[in-house]
């Protein structure tokens, strides 16, 4: 049975962010993830986790200046010092929150940046991040994103992610397999799961095409959940979708997996 984690950046937006931990716990989620924690002191976040007995399983490293369309720093040769500082900040939060996974965003490939140079920088930065994270038991994840939601993003395909992971050569660098993004880019999700599960450290879901509840759209998630069980996946499945209405009203899809709305 898959273990579902609530993505608090997308779910329970009916309440303030710090109140979403309680909202998730109330309906049965035992773990949460979110995009970025940095607007809040780590102690405040840890207090919410402890009070509501939920685990923090994933968040993103700082992406640069989001308001200026930064979507990660890892591929940019001129920003390696900034990247290193961002990983140090992320690991401070990871230690405080007991979070074992950190998504390291690649970034947007600028027109004047050669793709090979960007990949070489990406590999070097991931090695550095992995070596910083390893003493703390933290895994660094890389996630292919679709070109419709994230135009220009460097990493869009799991085959490329596999090659990069192999080049990095660190045991704590793994794939973040978001089935929403994969469906848009390539489809064939069952075979993708079989192919990439050995290097996968986290899975995320949403309905396609609208990124709404997983029971809406073209993906048969019950079938894929059964496949994950068959293959022995015991990690978390992050619910990173946009509810069509109130979050709780749309959670009926998760009832078979012990989420009670």
PDB file of N, CA and C in Angstrom, residues 1-3 193 197 203 221-235 237 256-257:
ATOM      1  N   UNK A   1       0.843  -1.192   0.000  1.00  0.00           N
ATOM      2  CA  UNK A   1       0.000   0.000   0.000  1.00  0.00           C
ATOM      3  C   UNK A   1       0.881   1.246   0.000  1.00  0.00           C
ATOM      4  N   UNK A   2       0.700   2.145  -0.957  1.00  0.00           N
ATOM      5  CA  UNK A   2       1.553   3.334  -1.010  1.00  0.00           C
ATOM      6  C   UNK A   2       1.352   4.227   0.203  1.00  0.00           C
ATOM      7  N   UNK A   3       2.430   4.869   0.602  1.00  0.00           N
ATOM      8  CA  UNK A   3       2.398   5.826   1.696  1.00  0.00           C
ATOM      9  C   UNK A   3       2.284   7.218   1.086  1.00  0.00           C
ATOM     10  N   UNK A 193       8.077   3.132 -14.605  1.00  0.00           N
ATOM     11  CA  UNK A 193       8.255   2.749 -13.210  1.00  0.00           C
ATOM     12  C   UNK A 193       9.179   1.546 -13.099  1.00  0.00           C
ATOM     13  N   UNK A 197      12.597   2.585 -11.207  1.00  0.00           N
ATOM     14  CA  UNK A 197      12.416   2.425  -9.769  1.00  0.00           C
ATOM     15  C   UNK A 197      13.731   2.144  -9.027  1.00  0.00           C
ATOM     16  N   UNK A 203       8.505   9.539  -5.273  1.00  0.00           N
ATOM     17  CA  UNK A 203       7.534   9.568  -6.369  1.00  0.00           C
ATOM     18  C   UNK A 203       6.496  10.648  -6.056  1.00  0.00           C
ATOM     19  N   UNK A 221      -4.218   5.566 -11.617  1.00  0.00           N
ATOM     20  CA  UNK A 221      -3.321   5.470 -10.469  1.00  0.00           C
ATOM     21  C   UNK A 221      -3.527   4.215  -9.626  1.00  0.00           C
ATOM     22  N   UNK A 222      -4.735   3.713  -9.417  1.00  0.00           N
ATOM     23  CA  UNK A 222      -4.843   2.442  -8.678  1.00  0.00           C
ATOM     24  C   UNK A 222      -4.017   1.328  -9.308  1.00  0.00           C
ATOM     25  N   UNK A 223      -4.016   1.244 -10.625  1.00  0.00           N
ATOM     26  CA  UNK A 223      -3.191   0.248 -11.311  1.00  0.00           C
ATOM     27  C   UNK A 223      -1.712   0.478 -11.019  1.00  0.00           C
ATOM     28  N   UNK A 224      -1.280   1.735 -11.077  1.00  0.00           N
ATOM     29  CA  UNK A 224       0.139   2.037 -10.842  1.00  0.00           C
ATOM     30  C   UNK A 224       0.514   1.819  -9.381  1.00  0.00           C
ATOM     31  N   UNK A 225      -0.390   2.096  -8.472  1.00  0.00           N
ATOM     32  CA  UNK A 225      -0.108   1.824  -7.053  1.00  0.00           C
ATOM     33  C   UNK A 225       0.056   0.318  -6.823  1.00  0.00           C
ATOM     34  N   UNK A 226      -0.782  -0.471  -7.445  1.00  0.00           N
ATOM     35  CA  UNK A 226      -0.627  -1.928  -7.335  1.00  0.00           C
ATOM     36  C   UNK A 226       0.722  -2.369  -7.892  1.00  0.00           C
ATOM     37  N   UNK A 227       1.134  -1.758  -8.981  1.00  0.00           N
ATOM     38  CA  UNK A 227       2.435  -2.087  -9.565  1.00  0.00           C
ATOM     39  C   UNK A 227       3.565  -1.722  -8.608  1.00  0.00           C
ATOM     40  N   UNK A 228       3.480  -0.569  -7.976  1.00  0.00           N
ATOM     41  CA  UNK A 228       4.511  -0.179  -7.006  1.00  0.00           C
ATOM     42  C   UNK A 228       4.586  -1.185  -5.865  1.00  0.00           C
ATOM     43  N   UNK A 229       3.435  -1.643  -5.397  1.00  0.00           N
ATOM     44  CA  UNK A 229       3.425  -2.671  -4.356  1.00  0.00           C
ATOM     45  C   UNK A 229       4.074  -3.956  -4.863  1.00  0.00           C
ATOM     46  N   UNK A 230       3.739  -4.333  -6.066  1.00  0.00           N
ATOM     47  CA  UNK A 230       4.290  -5.556  -6.652  1.00  0.00           C
ATOM     48  C   UNK A 230       5.815  -5.475  -6.772  1.00  0.00           C
ATOM     49  N   UNK A 231       6.315  -4.294  -7.079  1.00  0.00           N
ATOM     50  CA  UNK A 231       7.754  -4.105  -7.255  1.00  0.00           C
ATOM     51  C   UNK A 231       8.485  -3.847  -5.939  1.00  0.00           C
ATOM     52  N   UNK A 232       7.734  -3.722  -4.852  1.00  0.00           N
ATOM     53  CA  UNK A 232       8.348  -3.572  -3.543  1.00  0.00           C
ATOM     54  C   UNK A 232       8.742  -2.157  -3.174  1.00  0.00           C
ATOM     55  N   UNK A 233       8.143  -1.162  -3.817  1.00  0.00           N
ATOM     56  CA  UNK A 233       8.455   0.222  -3.457  1.00  0.00           C
ATOM     57  C   UNK A 233       7.882   0.537  -2.080  1.00  0.00           C
ATOM     58  N   UNK A 234       8.741   0.991  -1.168  1.00  0.00           N
ATOM     59  CA  UNK A 234       8.281   1.297   0.186  1.00  0.00           C
ATOM     60  C   UNK A 234       8.526   2.755   0.550  1.00  0.00           C
ATOM     61  N   UNK A 235       8.785   3.596  -0.454  1.00  0.00           N
ATOM     62  CA  UNK A 235       8.990   5.016  -0.211  1.00  0.00           C
ATOM     63  C   UNK A 235       7.673   5.776  -0.185  1.00  0.00           C
ATOM     64  N   UNK A 237       4.868   8.629  -1.606  1.00  0.00           N
ATOM     65  CA  UNK A 237       4.253   9.130  -2.828  1.00  0.00           C
ATOM     66  C   UNK A 237       3.679  10.503  -2.507  1.00  0.00           C
ATOM     67  N   UNK A 256      -9.047   4.600  -0.177  1.00  0.00           N
ATOM     68  CA  UNK A 256      -8.489   3.238  -0.106  1.00  0.00           C
ATOM     69  C   UNK A 256      -7.084   3.189   0.483  1.00  0.00           C
ATOM     70  N   UNK A 257      -6.424   4.353   0.551  1.00  0.00           N
ATOM     71  CA  UNK A 257      -5.055   4.397   1.071  1.00  0.00           C
ATOM     72  C   UNK A 257      -4.978   5.145   2.395  1.00  0.00           C
TER      73      UNK A 257
END
